[in-house]
């Protein structure tokens, strides 16, 4: 599917990825001026925990749990001061609570031992934290103002393919393609723009191409993708 959209961009004479990316970012930024992370947090530590909790669940779900959680657990030490079962109960509603509690406690331990209790900014340091995969690390680094990659979630994957920005399926390879084509200053906001566009306009099953500001730049416009 992705391969045909890259080829289709050429067939439709839409121009190279590098030439289309400027207007794509510009138009999406105008269309979704409110596009930002949906998780609610007030500190680097709350950001890190929120992103860890958001695995396999919705941001809305996480936001329901975190106000009480963050009132109780303010410092890395606080997560280690209770039995793991208590933390599991406190994050139960986000799902996968056992793995998440274990990962959070391991992360807090490492923050205290290796990083003076602070959340590191570098991607290579963030991915050392237990339970912090590249996507989580990318989200945290970007929100801390130090984007070192491009977050690829399900919306970013789908839209990047439909827009003919990548022919890859694997998130790591998609990210590599996006890093080549998206200007570095836009690495942090680009995923948010695609995520909001994906939610509001470019739905997985029923993309609203006739209402889309990218229709003349998009090689899959008005093509109904196979489910
Ligand atoms: S033109 Fe259609 S397929 Fe392309 S980005 Fe817009 S809604 Fe999605």
Coordinates of C-alpha atoms and ligand atoms in Angstrom, one line a residue:
X1 CA 0.0 0.0 0.0
X2 CA 2.7 2.5 1.1
X3 CA 4.8 1.7 -2.0
X4 CA 2.0 2.5 -4.4
X5 CA 1.4 5.9 -2.8
X6 CA 5.1 6.9 -3.2
X7 CA 4.8 5.8 -6.9
X8 CA 1.4 7.4 -7.2
X9 CA 2.9 10.8 -6.1
X10 CA 5.2 10.6 -9.1
X11 CA 2.5 9.5 -11.5
X12 CA 0.3 12.4 -10.4
X13 CA 3.1 14.8 -10.8
X14 CA 2.8 16.0 -7.2
X15 CA 6.5 16.7 -6.8
X16 CA 9.2 15.3 -4.6
X17 CA 8.7 14.6 -0.9
X18 CA 11.1 17.3 0.0
X19 CA 9.1 19.8 -2.1
X20 CA 5.8 18.8 -0.7
X21 CA 6.7 18.7 3.0
X22 CA 6.9 22.5 3.5
X23 CA 3.3 23.1 2.4
X24 CA 2.1 20.0 4.2
X25 CA 3.5 21.2 7.5
X26 CA 2.3 24.8 6.9
X27 CA -1.3 23.8 6.0
X28 CA -1.6 21.3 8.8
X29 CA -0.3 23.9 11.3
X30 CA -2.9 26.4 10.2
X31 CA -5.6 23.7 10.2
X32 CA -4.7 22.2 13.6
X33 CA -3.3 25.2 15.5
X34 CA -4.3 23.4 18.8
X35 CA -2.4 20.2 18.0
X36 CA -0.4 19.3 21.0
X37 CA 0.1 16.4 23.4
X38 CA -3.2 15.3 25.0
X39 CA -1.6 14.0 28.2
X40 CA -1.8 16.3 31.2
X41 CA 1.4 16.9 33.3
X42 CA 3.1 19.6 35.2
X43 CA 6.7 18.4 35.5
X44 CA 9.3 16.4 33.6
X45 CA 8.7 13.5 36.0
X46 CA 4.9 13.6 35.5
X47 CA 5.4 13.7 31.7
X48 CA 7.6 10.6 31.8
X49 CA 5.1 8.7 34.0
X50 CA 2.2 9.8 31.8
X51 CA 3.8 8.6 28.6
X52 CA 4.8 5.3 30.2
X53 CA 1.2 4.8 31.4
X54 CA -0.2 5.7 27.9
X55 CA 1.1 2.4 26.4
X56 CA -1.9 0.3 25.1
X57 CA -4.5 2.8 26.3
X58 CA -5.9 6.2 25.5
X59 CA -4.6 9.6 26.7
X60 CA -8.1 10.3 28.1
X61 CA -7.8 7.2 30.2
X62 CA -4.4 8.2 31.5
X63 CA -5.6 11.7 32.3
X64 CA -8.4 10.2 34.5
X65 CA -5.8 8.4 36.7
X66 CA -3.0 10.9 36.9
X67 CA -4.4 13.7 39.0
X68 CA -4.7 11.5 42.1
X69 CA -1.5 9.6 41.2
X70 CA 0.6 12.8 40.9
X71 CA -0.9 14.2 44.2
X72 CA 0.4 11.1 45.9
X73 CA 3.7 10.4 44.1
X74 CA 5.6 13.7 43.7
X75 CA 9.3 12.5 43.6
X76 CA 11.0 9.4 42.3
X77 CA 11.4 8.2 45.9
X78 CA 7.7 8.2 46.4
X79 CA 7.2 5.5 43.8
X80 CA 9.7 3.3 45.7
X81 CA 8.3 4.0 49.2
X82 CA 5.2 1.9 48.7
X83 CA 4.8 -1.8 47.9
X84 CA 4.6 -2.6 44.2
X85 CA 1.0 -3.8 44.8
X86 CA -0.1 -0.4 46.0
X87 CA 1.3 1.3 42.9
X88 CA -0.4 -1.4 40.8
X89 CA -3.7 -0.5 42.4
X90 CA -3.2 3.2 41.8
X91 CA -2.6 2.7 38.1
X92 CA -4.9 -0.2 37.6
X93 CA -7.3 1.7 35.3
X94 CA -4.6 2.2 32.6
X95 CA -4.3 -1.5 32.0
X96 CA -1.2 -3.7 32.0
X97 CA -0.8 -2.4 35.5
X98 CA 1.7 -5.0 36.7
X99 CA 4.2 -4.4 33.9
X100 CA 3.7 -0.7 34.1
X101 CA 4.2 -0.6 37.9
X102 CA 7.4 -2.7 37.5
X103 CA 8.7 -0.4 34.7
X104 CA 7.9 2.8 36.6
X105 CA 9.6 1.6 39.8
X106 CA 12.6 0.4 37.8
X107 CA 12.8 3.7 36.1
X108 CA 12.6 5.6 39.4
X109 CA 15.4 3.5 40.8
X110 CA 17.6 4.3 37.8
X111 CA 16.7 8.0 37.8
X112 CA 17.9 8.2 41.4
X113 CA 21.0 6.1 40.9
X114 CA 22.2 7.4 37.5
X115 CA 20.6 10.8 36.9
X116 CA 20.4 12.5 40.3
X117 CA 16.6 12.0 40.3
X118 CA 16.1 14.1 37.1
X119 CA 14.6 13.0 33.8
X120 CA 17.4 12.9 31.2
X121 CA 17.0 14.8 27.9
X122 CA 19.1 12.6 25.6
X123 CA 17.4 9.9 23.7
X124 CA 20.2 7.4 24.3
X125 CA 19.8 8.0 28.0
X126 CA 16.0 7.8 28.0
X127 CA 16.0 4.5 26.3
X128 CA 18.1 3.0 29.1
X129 CA 15.2 3.5 31.6
X130 CA 13.3 0.2 32.2
X131 CA 10.2 0.1 30.1
X132 CA 11.1 3.1 28.1
X133 CA 11.1 2.2 24.4
X134 CA 12.2 4.5 21.5
X135 CA 8.6 5.9 21.0
X136 CA 8.2 6.8 24.7
X137 CA 11.7 8.3 24.7
X138 CA 10.9 10.3 21.5
X139 CA 7.7 11.7 23.0
X140 CA 9.4 12.7 26.3
X141 CA 12.4 14.3 24.5
X142 CA 10.2 16.2 22.1
X143 CA 8.0 17.6 24.9
X144 CA 11.1 18.6 26.9
X145 CA 12.1 20.7 23.8
X146 CA 14.9 18.3 22.7
X147 CA 13.4 16.3 19.9
X148 CA 16.0 13.9 18.6
X149 CA 13.7 11.8 16.4
X150 CA 10.1 11.7 15.1
X151 CA 7.4 9.9 17.0
X152 CA 5.7 7.3 14.9
X153 CA 2.3 6.0 16.3
X154 CA -0.5 4.5 14.4
X155 CA -1.8 7.8 12.9
X156 CA 1.7 9.0 11.9
X157 CA 2.4 5.6 10.3
X158 CA -0.9 5.7 8.3
X159 CA -0.7 9.3 7.2
X160 CA 3.0 9.2 6.3
X161 CA 2.2 6.3 4.0
X162 CA -0.9 7.9 2.5
X163 CA 1.0 11.1 1.9
X164 CA 3.7 9.1 0.1
X165 CA 6.4 10.2 2.6
X166 CA 7.5 6.7 3.2
X167 CA 7.0 3.3 1.6
X168 CA 8.0 1.5 4.8
X169 CA 5.8 -0.4 7.3
X170 CA 8.2 -0.7 10.2
X171 CA 8.0 2.3 12.6
X172 CA 11.8 2.6 12.9
X173 CA 12.2 2.7 9.2
X174 CA 9.3 5.2 8.8
X175 CA 11.0 7.4 11.4
X176 CA 14.2 7.3 9.4
X177 CA 12.4 8.4 6.3
X178 CA 10.6 11.2 8.2
X179 CA 13.9 12.4 9.7
X180 CA 15.3 12.7 6.1
X181 CA 12.3 14.7 4.8
X182 CA 10.9 16.7 7.7
X183 CA 13.0 19.8 8.6
X184 CA 14.5 19.2 12.1
X185 CA 12.8 22.2 13.7
X186 CA 9.5 20.5 12.9
X187 CA 10.3 17.1 14.4
X188 CA 8.5 17.8 17.6
X189 CA 5.2 19.2 16.2
X190 CA 5.0 17.1 13.0
X191 CA 3.7 14.0 14.7
X192 CA 1.1 16.0 16.6
X193 CA -0.1 17.6 13.3
X194 CA -0.5 14.1 11.7
X195 CA -2.2 12.7 14.8
X196 CA -4.8 15.4 15.0
X197 CA -5.3 15.3 11.2
X198 CA -5.7 11.6 11.4
X199 CA -8.3 11.9 14.2
X200 CA -10.3 14.7 12.6
X201 CA -10.0 14.2 8.8
X202 CA -7.9 11.3 7.6
X203 CA -9.7 8.5 9.4
X204 CA -8.3 5.0 8.9
X205 CA -11.5 3.7 7.3
X206 CA -13.2 6.9 5.9
X207 CA -10.7 9.6 5.1
X208 CA -12.6 12.9 4.3
X209 CA -10.5 13.7 1.2
X210 CA -13.1 16.2 -0.1
X211 CA -12.6 18.3 3.1
X212 CA -8.8 17.8 3.3
X213 CA -6.4 20.7 3.0
X214 CA -3.8 18.3 1.7
X215 CA -5.9 16.9 -1.1
X216 CA -3.8 18.4 -3.9
X217 CA -0.6 17.2 -2.3
X218 CA -1.7 13.8 -1.4
X219 CA -1.1 10.8 -3.7
X220 CA -3.9 8.8 -2.1
X221 CA -6.6 11.5 -2.2
X222 CA -10.0 10.1 -3.2
X223 CA -8.5 6.6 -3.3
X224 CA -10.4 4.4 -0.9
X225 CA -7.6 2.4 0.8
X226 CA -8.1 -1.3 1.3
X227 CA -9.2 -2.1 4.9
Ligands
LIG1 S1 -6.4 13.7 0.9 FE1 -7.5 12.0 1.9 S2 -6.0 10.4 2.2 FE2 -4.8 12.3 1.8 S3 -4.4 13.1 3.8 FE3 -6.3 14.1 3.1 S4 -7.9 12.8 4.0 FE4 -6.0 11.6 4.1

